[in-house]
Amino acid sequence: MTKTIQLQVKTDLNELVEVLAWFNQLYQDSIPKIDWLKCQTALAEAFTNVVRHAHKDHPLETPIELEAALSSDYLEIRIWDYGPQFDLEYKVSILPSEVDETATGGRGLYLLKQIADGISYTRDGDRNCLLLVKKFSPVA
């Protein structure tokens, strides 16, 4: 059985607190803690990227829609934005093999690539949809 939750927020970094609180309602003890922390990190990075990059020239009122779907062995996160089209596959393909951990920016896609088992960014009408899939580690 899959549990799905949805949220819509403004294009504002201050909404990250609400986004993470919303996301935490999905947490279950059966999810390995390390996987849950990775999912929280990926969500925070993806949301921040939308605000800072995809919506950088958009008004604060521009909505960001989020959906998270939890099944017994994986989690899917979808984030819809109204930014310009973006070739995620190309950007990921040219990422360096290592990233400067002391840099103040530029690590978002690198982290998403490291955390997610599946990642895509597709155009959906007048908006884009980022899909992150994280499979859970087997419980020992």
PDB file of N, CA, C and O in Angstrom, residues 14 21 35 85-86 100 120 132:
ATOM      1  N   ASN A  14      11.989  30.447   3.222  1.00  0.00           N
ATOM      2  CA  ASN A  14      11.425  30.280   4.564  1.00  0.00           C
ATOM      3  C   ASN A  14      10.375  29.174   4.624  1.00  0.00           C
ATOM      4  O   ASN A  14      10.048  28.688   5.699  1.00  0.00           O
ATOM      5  N   ALA A  21       8.434  19.750   7.706  1.00  0.00           N
ATOM      6  CA  ALA A  21       7.419  19.298   8.673  1.00  0.00           C
ATOM      7  C   ALA A  21       6.353  18.463   7.959  1.00  0.00           C
ATOM      8  O   ALA A  21       5.925  17.413   8.460  1.00  0.00           O
ATOM      9  N   ASP A  35      18.394   6.209   5.539  1.00  0.00           N
ATOM     10  CA  ASP A  35      17.646   6.469   4.306  1.00  0.00           C
ATOM     11  C   ASP A  35      16.702   7.656   4.493  1.00  0.00           C
ATOM     12  O   ASP A  35      16.548   8.475   3.593  1.00  0.00           O
ATOM     13  N   GLN A  85      12.826  25.294 -19.051  1.00  0.00           N
ATOM     14  CA  GLN A  85      13.229  23.903 -19.230  1.00  0.00           C
ATOM     15  C   GLN A  85      14.715  23.769 -18.910  1.00  0.00           C
ATOM     16  O   GLN A  85      15.490  24.707 -19.086  1.00  0.00           O
ATOM     17  N   PHE A  86      15.074  22.620 -18.411  1.00  0.00           N
ATOM     18  CA  PHE A  86      16.424  22.392 -17.908  1.00  0.00           C
ATOM     19  C   PHE A  86      16.799  20.964 -18.252  1.00  0.00           C
ATOM     20  O   PHE A  86      16.028  20.039 -18.013  1.00  0.00           O
ATOM     21  N   ASP A 100      33.615  20.081  -4.102  1.00  0.00           N
ATOM     22  CA  ASP A 100      34.245  20.807  -3.002  1.00  0.00           C
ATOM     23  C   ASP A 100      33.257  20.892  -1.836  1.00  0.00           C
ATOM     24  O   ASP A 100      32.252  21.601  -1.917  1.00  0.00           O
ATOM     25  N   SER A 120      14.734  12.216 -12.359  1.00  0.00           N
ATOM     26  CA  SER A 120      14.360  12.709 -13.689  1.00  0.00           C
ATOM     27  C   SER A 120      13.756  14.099 -13.548  1.00  0.00           C
ATOM     28  O   SER A 120      13.297  14.491 -12.464  1.00  0.00           O
ATOM     29  N   LEU A 132      12.335  12.211  -7.716  1.00  0.00           N
ATOM     30  CA  LEU A 132      13.417  11.536  -6.996  1.00  0.00           C
ATOM     31  C   LEU A 132      12.859  10.231  -6.450  1.00  0.00           C
ATOM     32  O   LEU A 132      11.777  10.223  -5.841  1.00  0.00           O
TER      33      LEU A 132
END
